[in-house]
PDB file of C-alpha atoms in Angstrom:
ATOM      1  CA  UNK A 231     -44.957   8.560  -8.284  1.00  0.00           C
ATOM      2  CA  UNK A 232     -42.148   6.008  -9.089  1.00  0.00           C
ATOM      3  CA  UNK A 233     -39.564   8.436  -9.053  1.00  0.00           C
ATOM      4  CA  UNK A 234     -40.397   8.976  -5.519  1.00  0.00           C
ATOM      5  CA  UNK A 235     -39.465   5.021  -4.576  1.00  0.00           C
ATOM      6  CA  UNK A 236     -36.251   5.511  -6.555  1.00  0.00           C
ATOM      7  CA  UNK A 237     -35.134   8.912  -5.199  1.00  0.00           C
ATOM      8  CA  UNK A 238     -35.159   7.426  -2.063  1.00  0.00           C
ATOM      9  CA  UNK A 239     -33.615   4.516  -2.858  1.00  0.00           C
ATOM     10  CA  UNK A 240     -30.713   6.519  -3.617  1.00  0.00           C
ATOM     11  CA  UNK A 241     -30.386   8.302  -0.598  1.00  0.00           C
ATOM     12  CA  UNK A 242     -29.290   5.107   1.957  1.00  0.00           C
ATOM     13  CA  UNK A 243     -26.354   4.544  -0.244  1.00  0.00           C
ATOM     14  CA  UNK A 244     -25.378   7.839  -0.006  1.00  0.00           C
ATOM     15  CA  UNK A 245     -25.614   7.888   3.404  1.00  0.00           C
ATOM     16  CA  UNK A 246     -23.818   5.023   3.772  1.00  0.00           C
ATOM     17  CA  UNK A 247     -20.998   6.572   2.334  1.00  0.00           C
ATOM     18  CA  UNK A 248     -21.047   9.900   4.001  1.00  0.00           C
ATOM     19  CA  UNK A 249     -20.656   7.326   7.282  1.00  0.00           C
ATOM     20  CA  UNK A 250     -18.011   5.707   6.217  1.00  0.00           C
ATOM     21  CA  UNK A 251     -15.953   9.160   4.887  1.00  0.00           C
ATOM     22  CA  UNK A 252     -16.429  10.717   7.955  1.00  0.00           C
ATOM     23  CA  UNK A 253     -15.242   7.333   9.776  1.00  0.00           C
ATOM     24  CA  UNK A 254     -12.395   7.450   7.513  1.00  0.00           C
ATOM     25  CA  UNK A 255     -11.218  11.160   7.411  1.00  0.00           C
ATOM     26  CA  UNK A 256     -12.083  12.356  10.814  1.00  0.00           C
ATOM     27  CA  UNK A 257      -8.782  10.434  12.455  1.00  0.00           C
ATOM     28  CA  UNK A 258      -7.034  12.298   9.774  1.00  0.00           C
ATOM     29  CA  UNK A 259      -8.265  15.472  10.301  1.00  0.00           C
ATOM     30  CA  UNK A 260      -7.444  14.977  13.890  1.00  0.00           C
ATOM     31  CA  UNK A 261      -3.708  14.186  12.862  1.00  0.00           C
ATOM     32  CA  UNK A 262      -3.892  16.817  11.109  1.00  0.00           C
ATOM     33  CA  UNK A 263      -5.377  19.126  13.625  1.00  0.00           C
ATOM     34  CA  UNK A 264      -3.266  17.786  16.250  1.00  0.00           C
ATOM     35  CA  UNK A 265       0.453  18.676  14.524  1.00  0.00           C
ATOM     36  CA  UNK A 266      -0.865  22.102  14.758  1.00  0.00           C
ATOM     37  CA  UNK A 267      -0.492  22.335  18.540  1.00  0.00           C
ATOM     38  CA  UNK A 268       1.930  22.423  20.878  1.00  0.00           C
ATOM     39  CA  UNK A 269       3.135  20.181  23.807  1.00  0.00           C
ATOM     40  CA  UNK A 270       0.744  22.060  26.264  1.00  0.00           C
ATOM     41  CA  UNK A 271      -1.868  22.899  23.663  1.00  0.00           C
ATOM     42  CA  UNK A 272      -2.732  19.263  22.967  1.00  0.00           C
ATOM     43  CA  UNK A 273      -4.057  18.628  26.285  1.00  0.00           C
ATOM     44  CA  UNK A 274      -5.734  21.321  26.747  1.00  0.00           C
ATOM     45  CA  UNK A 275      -7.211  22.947  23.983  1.00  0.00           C
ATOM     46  CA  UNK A 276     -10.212  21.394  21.780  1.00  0.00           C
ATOM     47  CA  UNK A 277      -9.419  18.913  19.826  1.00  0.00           C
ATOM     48  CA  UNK A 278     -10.850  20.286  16.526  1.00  0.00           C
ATOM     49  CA  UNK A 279      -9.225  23.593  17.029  1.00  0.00           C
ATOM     50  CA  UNK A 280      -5.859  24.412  15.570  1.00  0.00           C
ATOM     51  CA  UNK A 281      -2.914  25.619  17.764  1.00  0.00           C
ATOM     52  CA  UNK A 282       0.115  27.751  17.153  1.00  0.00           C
ATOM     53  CA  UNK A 283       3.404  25.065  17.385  1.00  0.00           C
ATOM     54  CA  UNK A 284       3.501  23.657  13.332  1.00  0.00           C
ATOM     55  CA  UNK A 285       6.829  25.034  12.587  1.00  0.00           C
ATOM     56  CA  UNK A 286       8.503  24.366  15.738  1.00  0.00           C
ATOM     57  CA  UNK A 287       6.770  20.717  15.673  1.00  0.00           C
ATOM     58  CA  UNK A 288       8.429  19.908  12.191  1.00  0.00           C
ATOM     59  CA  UNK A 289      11.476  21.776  13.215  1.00  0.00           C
ATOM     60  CA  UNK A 290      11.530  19.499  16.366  1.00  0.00           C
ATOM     61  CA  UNK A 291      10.646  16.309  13.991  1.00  0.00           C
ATOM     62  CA  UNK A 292      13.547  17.373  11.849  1.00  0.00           C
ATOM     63  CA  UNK A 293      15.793  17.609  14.373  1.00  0.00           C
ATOM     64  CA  UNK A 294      15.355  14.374  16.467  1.00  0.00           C
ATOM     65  CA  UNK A 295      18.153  12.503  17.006  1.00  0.00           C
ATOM     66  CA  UNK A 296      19.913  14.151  14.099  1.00  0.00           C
ATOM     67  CA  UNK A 297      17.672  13.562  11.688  1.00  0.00           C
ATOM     68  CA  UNK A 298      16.622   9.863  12.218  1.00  0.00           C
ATOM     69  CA  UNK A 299      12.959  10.867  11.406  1.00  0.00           C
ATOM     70  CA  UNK A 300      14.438  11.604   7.740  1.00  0.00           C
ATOM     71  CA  UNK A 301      16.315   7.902   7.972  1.00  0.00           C
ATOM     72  CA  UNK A 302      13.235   6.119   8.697  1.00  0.00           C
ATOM     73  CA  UNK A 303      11.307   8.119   5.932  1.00  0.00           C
ATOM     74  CA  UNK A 304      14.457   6.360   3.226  1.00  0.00           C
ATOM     75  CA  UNK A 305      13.765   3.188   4.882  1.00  0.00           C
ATOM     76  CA  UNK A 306      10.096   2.832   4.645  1.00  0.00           C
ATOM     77  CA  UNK A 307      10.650   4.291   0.688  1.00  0.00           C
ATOM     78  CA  UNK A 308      13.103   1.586   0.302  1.00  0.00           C
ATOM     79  CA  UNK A 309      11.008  -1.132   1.803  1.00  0.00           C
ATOM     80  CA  UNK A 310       7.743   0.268   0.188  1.00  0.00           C
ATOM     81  CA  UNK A 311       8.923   1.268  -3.569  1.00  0.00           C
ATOM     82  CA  UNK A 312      12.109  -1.816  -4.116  1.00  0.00           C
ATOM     83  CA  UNK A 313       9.023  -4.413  -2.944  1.00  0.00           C
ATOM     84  CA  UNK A 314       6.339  -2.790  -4.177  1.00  0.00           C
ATOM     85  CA  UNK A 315       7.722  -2.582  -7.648  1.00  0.00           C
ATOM     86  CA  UNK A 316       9.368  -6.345  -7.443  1.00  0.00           C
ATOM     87  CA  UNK A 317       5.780  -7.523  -5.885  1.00  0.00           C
ATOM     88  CA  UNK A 318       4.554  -5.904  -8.863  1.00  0.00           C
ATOM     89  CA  UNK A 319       6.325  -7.488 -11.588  1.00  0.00           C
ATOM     90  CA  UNK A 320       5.668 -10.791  -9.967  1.00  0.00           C
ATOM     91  CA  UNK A 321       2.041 -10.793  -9.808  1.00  0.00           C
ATOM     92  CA  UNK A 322       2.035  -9.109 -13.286  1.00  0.00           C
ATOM     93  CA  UNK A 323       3.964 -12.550 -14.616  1.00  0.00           C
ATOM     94  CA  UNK A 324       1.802 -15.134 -12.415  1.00  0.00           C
ATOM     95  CA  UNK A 325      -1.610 -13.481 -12.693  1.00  0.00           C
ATOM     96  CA  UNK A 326      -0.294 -13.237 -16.708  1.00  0.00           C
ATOM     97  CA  UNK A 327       0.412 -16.872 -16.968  1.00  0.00           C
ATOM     98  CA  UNK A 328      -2.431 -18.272 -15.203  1.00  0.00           C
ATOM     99  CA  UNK A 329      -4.704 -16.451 -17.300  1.00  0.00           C
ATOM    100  CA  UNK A 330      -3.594 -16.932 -20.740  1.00  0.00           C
ATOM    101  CA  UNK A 331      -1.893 -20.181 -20.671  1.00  0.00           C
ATOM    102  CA  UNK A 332      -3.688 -23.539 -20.130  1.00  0.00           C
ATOM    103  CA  UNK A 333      -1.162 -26.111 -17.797  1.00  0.00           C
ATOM    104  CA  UNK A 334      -1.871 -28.569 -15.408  1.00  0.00           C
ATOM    105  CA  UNK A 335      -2.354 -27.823 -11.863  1.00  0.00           C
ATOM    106  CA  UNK A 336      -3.634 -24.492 -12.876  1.00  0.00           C
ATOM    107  CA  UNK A 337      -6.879 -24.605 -10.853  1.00  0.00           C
ATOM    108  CA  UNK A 338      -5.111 -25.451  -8.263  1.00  0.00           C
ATOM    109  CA  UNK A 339      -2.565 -22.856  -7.992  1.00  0.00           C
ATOM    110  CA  UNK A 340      -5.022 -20.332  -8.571  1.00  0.00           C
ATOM    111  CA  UNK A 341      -7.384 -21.555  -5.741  1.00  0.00           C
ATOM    112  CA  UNK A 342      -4.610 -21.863  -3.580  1.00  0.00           C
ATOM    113  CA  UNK A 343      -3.639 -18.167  -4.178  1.00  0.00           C
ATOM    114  CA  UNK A 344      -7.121 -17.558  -3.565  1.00  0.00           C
ATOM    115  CA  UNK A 345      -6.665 -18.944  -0.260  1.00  0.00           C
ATOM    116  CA  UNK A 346      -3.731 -17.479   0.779  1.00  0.00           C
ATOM    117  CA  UNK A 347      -5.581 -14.538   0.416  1.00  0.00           C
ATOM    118  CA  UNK A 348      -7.669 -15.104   3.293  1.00  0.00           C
ATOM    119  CA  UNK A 349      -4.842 -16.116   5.467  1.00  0.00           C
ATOM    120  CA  UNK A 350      -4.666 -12.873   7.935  1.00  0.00           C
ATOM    121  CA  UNK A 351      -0.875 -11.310   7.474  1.00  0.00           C
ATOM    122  CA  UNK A 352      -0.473 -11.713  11.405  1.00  0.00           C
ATOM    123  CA  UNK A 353      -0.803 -15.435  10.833  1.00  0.00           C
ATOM    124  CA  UNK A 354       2.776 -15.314   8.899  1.00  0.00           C
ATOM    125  CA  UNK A 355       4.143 -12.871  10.618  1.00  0.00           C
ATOM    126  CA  UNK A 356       5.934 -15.882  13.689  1.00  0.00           C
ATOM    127  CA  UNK A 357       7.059 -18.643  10.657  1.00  0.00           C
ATOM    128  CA  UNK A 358       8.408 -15.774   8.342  1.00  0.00           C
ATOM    129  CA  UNK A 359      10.299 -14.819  11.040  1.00  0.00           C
ATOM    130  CA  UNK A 360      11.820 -18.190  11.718  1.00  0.00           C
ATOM    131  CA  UNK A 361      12.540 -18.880   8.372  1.00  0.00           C
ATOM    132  CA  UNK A 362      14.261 -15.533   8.619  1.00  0.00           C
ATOM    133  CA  UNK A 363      16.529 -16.361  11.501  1.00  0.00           C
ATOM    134  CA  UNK A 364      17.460 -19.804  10.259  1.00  0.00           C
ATOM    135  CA  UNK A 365      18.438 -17.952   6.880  1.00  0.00           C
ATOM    136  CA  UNK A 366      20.500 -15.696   8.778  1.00  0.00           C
ATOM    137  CA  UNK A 367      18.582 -12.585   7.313  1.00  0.00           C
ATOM    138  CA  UNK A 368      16.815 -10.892  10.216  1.00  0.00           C
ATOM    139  CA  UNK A 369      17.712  -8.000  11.296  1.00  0.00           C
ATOM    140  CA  UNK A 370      18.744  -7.020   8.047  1.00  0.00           C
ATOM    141  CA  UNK A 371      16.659  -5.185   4.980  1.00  0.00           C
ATOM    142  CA  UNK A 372      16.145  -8.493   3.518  1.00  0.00           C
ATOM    143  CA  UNK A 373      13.864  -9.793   6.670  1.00  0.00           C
ATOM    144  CA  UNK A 374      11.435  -6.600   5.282  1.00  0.00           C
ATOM    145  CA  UNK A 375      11.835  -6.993   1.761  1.00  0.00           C
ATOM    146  CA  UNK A 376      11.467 -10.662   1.151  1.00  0.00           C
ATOM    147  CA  UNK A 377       8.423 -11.610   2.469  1.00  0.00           C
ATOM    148  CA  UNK A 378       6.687  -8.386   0.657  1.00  0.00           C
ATOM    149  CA  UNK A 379       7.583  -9.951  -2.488  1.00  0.00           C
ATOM    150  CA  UNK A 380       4.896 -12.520  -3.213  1.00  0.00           C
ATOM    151  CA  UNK A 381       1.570 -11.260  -2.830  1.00  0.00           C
ATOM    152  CA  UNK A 382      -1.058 -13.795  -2.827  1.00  0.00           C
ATOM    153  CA  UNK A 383      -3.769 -10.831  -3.596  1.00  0.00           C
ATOM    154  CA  UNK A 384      -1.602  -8.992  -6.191  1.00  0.00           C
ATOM    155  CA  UNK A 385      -1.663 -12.425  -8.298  1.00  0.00           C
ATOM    156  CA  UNK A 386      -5.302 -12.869  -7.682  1.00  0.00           C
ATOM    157  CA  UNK A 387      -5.890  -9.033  -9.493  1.00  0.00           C
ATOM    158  CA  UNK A 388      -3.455  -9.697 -11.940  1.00  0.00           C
ATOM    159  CA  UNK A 389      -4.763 -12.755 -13.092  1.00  0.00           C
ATOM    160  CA  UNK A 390      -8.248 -11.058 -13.275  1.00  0.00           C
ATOM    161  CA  UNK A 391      -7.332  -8.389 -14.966  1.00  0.00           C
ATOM    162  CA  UNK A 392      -5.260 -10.212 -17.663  1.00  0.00           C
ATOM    163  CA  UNK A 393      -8.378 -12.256 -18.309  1.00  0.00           C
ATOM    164  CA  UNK A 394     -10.332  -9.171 -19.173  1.00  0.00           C
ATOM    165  CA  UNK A 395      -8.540  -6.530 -20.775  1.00  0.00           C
ATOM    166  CA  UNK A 396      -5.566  -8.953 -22.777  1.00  0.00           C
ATOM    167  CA  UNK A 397      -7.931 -10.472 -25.433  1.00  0.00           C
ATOM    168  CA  UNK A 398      -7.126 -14.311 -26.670  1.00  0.00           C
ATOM    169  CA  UNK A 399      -7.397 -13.314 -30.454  1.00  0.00           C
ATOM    170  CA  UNK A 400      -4.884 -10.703 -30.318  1.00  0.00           C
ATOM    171  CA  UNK A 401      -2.181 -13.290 -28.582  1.00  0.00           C
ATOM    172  CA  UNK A 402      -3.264 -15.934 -31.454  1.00  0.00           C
ATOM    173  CA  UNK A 403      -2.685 -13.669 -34.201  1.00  0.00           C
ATOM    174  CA  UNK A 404       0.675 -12.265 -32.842  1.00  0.00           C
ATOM    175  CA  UNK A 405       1.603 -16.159 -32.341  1.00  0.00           C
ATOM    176  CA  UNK A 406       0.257 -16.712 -36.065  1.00  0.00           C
ATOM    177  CA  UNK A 407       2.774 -14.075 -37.175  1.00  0.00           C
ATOM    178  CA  UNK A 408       5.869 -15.721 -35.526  1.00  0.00           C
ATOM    179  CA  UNK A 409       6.062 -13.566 -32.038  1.00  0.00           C
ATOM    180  CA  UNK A 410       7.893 -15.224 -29.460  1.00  0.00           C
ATOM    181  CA  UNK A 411       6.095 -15.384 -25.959  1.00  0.00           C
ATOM    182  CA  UNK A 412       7.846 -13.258 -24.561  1.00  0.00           C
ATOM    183  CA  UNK A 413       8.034 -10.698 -27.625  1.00  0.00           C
ATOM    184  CA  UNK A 414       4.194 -11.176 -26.957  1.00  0.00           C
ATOM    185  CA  UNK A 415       4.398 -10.457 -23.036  1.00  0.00           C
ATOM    186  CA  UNK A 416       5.845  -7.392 -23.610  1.00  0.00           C
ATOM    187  CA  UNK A 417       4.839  -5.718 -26.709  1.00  0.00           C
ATOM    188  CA  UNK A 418       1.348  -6.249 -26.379  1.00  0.00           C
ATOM    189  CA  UNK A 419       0.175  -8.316 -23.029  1.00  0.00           C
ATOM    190  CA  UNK A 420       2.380  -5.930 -20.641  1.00  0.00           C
ATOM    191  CA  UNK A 421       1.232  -2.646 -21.976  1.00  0.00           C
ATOM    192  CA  UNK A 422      -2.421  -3.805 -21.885  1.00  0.00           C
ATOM    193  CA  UNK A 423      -2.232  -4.752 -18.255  1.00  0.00           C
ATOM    194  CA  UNK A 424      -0.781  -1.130 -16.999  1.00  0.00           C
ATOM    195  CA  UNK A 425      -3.667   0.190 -15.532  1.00  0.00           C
ATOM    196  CA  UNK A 426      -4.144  -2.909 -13.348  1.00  0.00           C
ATOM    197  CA  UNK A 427      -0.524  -3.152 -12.573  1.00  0.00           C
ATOM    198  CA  UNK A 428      -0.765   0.546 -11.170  1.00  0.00           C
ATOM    199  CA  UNK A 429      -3.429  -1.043  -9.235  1.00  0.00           C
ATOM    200  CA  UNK A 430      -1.760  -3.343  -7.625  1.00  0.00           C
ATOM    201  CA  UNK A 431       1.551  -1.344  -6.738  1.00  0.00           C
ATOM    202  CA  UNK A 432      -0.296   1.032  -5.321  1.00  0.00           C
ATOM    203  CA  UNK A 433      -2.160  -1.133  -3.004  1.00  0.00           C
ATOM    204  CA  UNK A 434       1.019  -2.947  -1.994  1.00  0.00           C
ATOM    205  CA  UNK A 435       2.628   0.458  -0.936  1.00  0.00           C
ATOM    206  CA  UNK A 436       0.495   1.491   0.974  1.00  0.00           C
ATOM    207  CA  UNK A 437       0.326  -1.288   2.645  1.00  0.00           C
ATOM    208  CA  UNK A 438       4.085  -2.106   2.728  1.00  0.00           C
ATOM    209  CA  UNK A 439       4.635   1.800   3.891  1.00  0.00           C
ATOM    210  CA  UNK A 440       1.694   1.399   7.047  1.00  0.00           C
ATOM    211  CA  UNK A 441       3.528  -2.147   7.680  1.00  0.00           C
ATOM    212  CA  UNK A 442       4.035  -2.189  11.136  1.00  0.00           C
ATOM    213  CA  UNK A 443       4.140  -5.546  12.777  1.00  0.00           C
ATOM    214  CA  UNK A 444       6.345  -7.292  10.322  1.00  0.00           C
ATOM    215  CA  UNK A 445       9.712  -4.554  10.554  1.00  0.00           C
ATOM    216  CA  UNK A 446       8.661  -4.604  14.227  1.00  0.00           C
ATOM    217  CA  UNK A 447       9.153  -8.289  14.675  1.00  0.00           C
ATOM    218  CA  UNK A 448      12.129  -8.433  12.124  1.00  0.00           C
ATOM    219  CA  UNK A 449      14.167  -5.387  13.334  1.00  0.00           C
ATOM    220  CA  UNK A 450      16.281  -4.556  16.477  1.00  0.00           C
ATOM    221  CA  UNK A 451      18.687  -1.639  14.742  1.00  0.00           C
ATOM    222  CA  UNK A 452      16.791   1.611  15.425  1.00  0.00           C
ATOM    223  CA  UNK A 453      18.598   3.106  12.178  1.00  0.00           C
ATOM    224  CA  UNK A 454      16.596   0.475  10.056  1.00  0.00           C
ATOM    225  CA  UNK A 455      12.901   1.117  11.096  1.00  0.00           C
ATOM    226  CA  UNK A 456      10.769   2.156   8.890  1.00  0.00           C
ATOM    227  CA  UNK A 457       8.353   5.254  10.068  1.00  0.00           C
ATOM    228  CA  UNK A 458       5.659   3.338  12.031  1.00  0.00           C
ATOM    229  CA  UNK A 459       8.409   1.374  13.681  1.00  0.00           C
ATOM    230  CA  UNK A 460       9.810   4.213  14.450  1.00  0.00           C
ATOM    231  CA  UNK A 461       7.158   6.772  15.532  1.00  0.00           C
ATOM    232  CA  UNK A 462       5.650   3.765  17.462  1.00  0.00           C
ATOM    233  CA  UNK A 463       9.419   3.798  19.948  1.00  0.00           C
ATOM    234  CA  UNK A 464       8.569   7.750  19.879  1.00  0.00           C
ATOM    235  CA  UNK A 465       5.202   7.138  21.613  1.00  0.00           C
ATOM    236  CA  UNK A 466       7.103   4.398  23.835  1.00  0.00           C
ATOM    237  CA  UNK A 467       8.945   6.853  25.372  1.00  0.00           C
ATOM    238  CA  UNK A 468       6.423   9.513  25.081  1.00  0.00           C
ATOM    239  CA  UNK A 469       5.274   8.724  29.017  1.00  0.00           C
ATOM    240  CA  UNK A 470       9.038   9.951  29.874  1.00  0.00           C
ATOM    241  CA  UNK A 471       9.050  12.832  27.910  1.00  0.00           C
ATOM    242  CA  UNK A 472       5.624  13.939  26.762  1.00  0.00           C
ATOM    243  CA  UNK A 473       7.461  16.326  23.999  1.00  0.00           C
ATOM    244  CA  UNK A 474       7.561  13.495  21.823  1.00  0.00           C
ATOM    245  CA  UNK A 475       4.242  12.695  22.171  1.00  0.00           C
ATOM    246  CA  UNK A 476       4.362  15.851  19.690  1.00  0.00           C
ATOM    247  CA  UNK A 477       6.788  14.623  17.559  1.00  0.00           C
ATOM    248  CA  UNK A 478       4.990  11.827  17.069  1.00  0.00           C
ATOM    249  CA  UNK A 479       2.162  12.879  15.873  1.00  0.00           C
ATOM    250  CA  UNK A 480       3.440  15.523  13.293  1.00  0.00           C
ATOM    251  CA  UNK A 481       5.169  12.706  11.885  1.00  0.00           C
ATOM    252  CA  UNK A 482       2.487  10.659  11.475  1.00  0.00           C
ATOM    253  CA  UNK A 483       0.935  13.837   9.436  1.00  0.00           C
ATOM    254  CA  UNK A 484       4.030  13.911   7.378  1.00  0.00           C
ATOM    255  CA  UNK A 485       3.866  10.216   6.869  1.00  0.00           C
ATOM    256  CA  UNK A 486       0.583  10.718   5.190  1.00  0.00           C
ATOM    257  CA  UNK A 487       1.937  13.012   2.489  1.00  0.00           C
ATOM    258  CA  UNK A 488       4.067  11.115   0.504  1.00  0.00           C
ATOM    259  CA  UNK A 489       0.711   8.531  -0.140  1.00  0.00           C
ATOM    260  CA  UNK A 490      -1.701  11.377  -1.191  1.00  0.00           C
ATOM    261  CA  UNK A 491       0.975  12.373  -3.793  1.00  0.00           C
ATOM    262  CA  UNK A 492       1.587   8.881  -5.058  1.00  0.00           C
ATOM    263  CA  UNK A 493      -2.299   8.670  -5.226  1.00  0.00           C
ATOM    264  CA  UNK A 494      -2.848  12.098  -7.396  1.00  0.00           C
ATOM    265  CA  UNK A 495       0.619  10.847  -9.309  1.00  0.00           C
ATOM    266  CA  UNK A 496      -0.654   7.411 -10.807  1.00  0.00           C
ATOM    267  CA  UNK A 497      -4.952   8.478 -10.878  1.00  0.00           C
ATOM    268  CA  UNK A 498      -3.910   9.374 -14.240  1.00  0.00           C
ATOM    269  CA  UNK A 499      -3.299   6.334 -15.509  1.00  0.00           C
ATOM    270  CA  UNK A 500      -6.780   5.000 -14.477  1.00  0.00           C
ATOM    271  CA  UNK A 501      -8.180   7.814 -16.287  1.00  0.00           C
ATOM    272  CA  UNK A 502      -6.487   7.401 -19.570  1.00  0.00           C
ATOM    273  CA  UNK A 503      -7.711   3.455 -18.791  1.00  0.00           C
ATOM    274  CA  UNK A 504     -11.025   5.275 -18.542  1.00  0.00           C
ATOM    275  CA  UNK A 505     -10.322   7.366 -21.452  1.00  0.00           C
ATOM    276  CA  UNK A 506      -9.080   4.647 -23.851  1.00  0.00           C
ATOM    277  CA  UNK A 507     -11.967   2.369 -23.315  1.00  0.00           C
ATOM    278  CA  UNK A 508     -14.670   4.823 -23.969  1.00  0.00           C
ATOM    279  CA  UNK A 509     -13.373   5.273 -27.187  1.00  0.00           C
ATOM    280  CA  UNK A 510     -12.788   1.930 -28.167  1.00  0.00           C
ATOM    281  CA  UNK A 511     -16.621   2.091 -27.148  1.00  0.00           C
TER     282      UNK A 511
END
């Protein structure tokens, strides 16, 4: 009779999650769906049901403006993998040092980290871009790449995961044996934080690569956007010419690609996480 109770106990989570995949993959599907078709097929066919204009959708994608969907593609990978991996390092070093080292003011930093965390990134976007223009950067790649590089949230996972996988003994008993700190960083500290680095660049590509109101506000020179940017002034001008409504949307299917392989890439390095603590276990 108690495994009733608990069987169903089980079964609101698990609806609760079927919810929330369905709320999350049915716009994709539709994405998906939706490249399928052509100009007059996407107004008048189901919207579920696949149509017969793929291939001349990515030919027409391809084509654009001499390839300018392809520039935008090397723009958001320069904006998402240059930031991502200097965002990276940074939090790596500051979540690092605010977990294993004991300095004043500490607390303090780390709370107000903590804080800028809840600071919504539309809140930043108006005094990043004045700071920006008095600089003299925007417009350029900088005004993108910049104010990517500190992440208040990348620093927050950093320093937690520093605090539980890099173990105090082991950094005593390398200093005990004459190892430099920074011989100790990265020989032993780095290589035991790689799992939660992984974390955190992936995070901050995908966001940096769905960015949209940051380059938006930043950029004027269409050969700079990155893809939302970009597909966004496609959509603009859709009402003109409702053949890049088309466009559009195959390209935001192809945008989606290069994410699910970076995802499949780097899963294995949580699993060999997963791996290597259940046999320390």
């Amino acid at each position: 009779m108690r495994a009733l109770p608990q069987h169903r106990a089980k079964i609101l989570p698990t609806l609760v999650l079927l919810v929330g995949a369905l709320y999350c993959l049915v716009p994709v599907a539709w994405v998906i769906v939706a490249a399928t078709k052509s100009s007059a097929e996407l107004f008048s066919t189901f919207t579920f049901a696949p149509g017969t204009g793929l291939l001349d959708n990515l030919r027409d994608l391809f084509a654009y403006g001499d390839g300018r969907f392809v520039r935008w593609a090397g723009n958001s990978a320069l904006y998402a993998v240059v930031g991502s991996l200097a965002s990276t390092l940074i939090s790596t070093l500051a979540g690092y040092a605010m977990a294993k080292y004991d300095f004043r003011g500490r607390s303090v930093l780390f709370y107000a980290i903590l804080a800028g965390v809840l600071v919504p990134g539309m809140t930043l976007a108006i005094p990043q871009y004045l700071i920006m223009s008095e600089t003299g950067l925007v417009g350029s790649y900088w005004s993108v790449l910049l104010p990517n590089l500190i992440s208040p949230f990348g620093i927050y996972l950093a320093r937690v995961y520093a605090t539980a996988s890099v173990p105090d003994a082991t950094l005593e008993a390398a200093r005990i044996d004459g190892a430099s700190e920074y011989r100790i960083f990265g020989a032993i500290g780095l290589p035991m934080m790689v799992p939660g680095m992984v974390t955190i660049f992936m995070l901050h590509f995908v966001g940096t690569w769905n960015n949209f109101l940051l380059p938006y506000i930043m950029l004027s020179d269409e050969s700079k956007f990155p893809i939302t940017v970009g597909l966004y002034t496609l959509l603009a001008k859709g009402s003109s010419e409702p053949a890049l409504y088309g466009i559009a949307i195959v390209g935001a299917a192809v945008s989606v690609v290069p994410l699910i392989a970076l995802l499949l890439f780097l899963q294995r390095f949580w699993r060999l996480d997963l791996l290597s603590g259940g046999l320390k276990g």
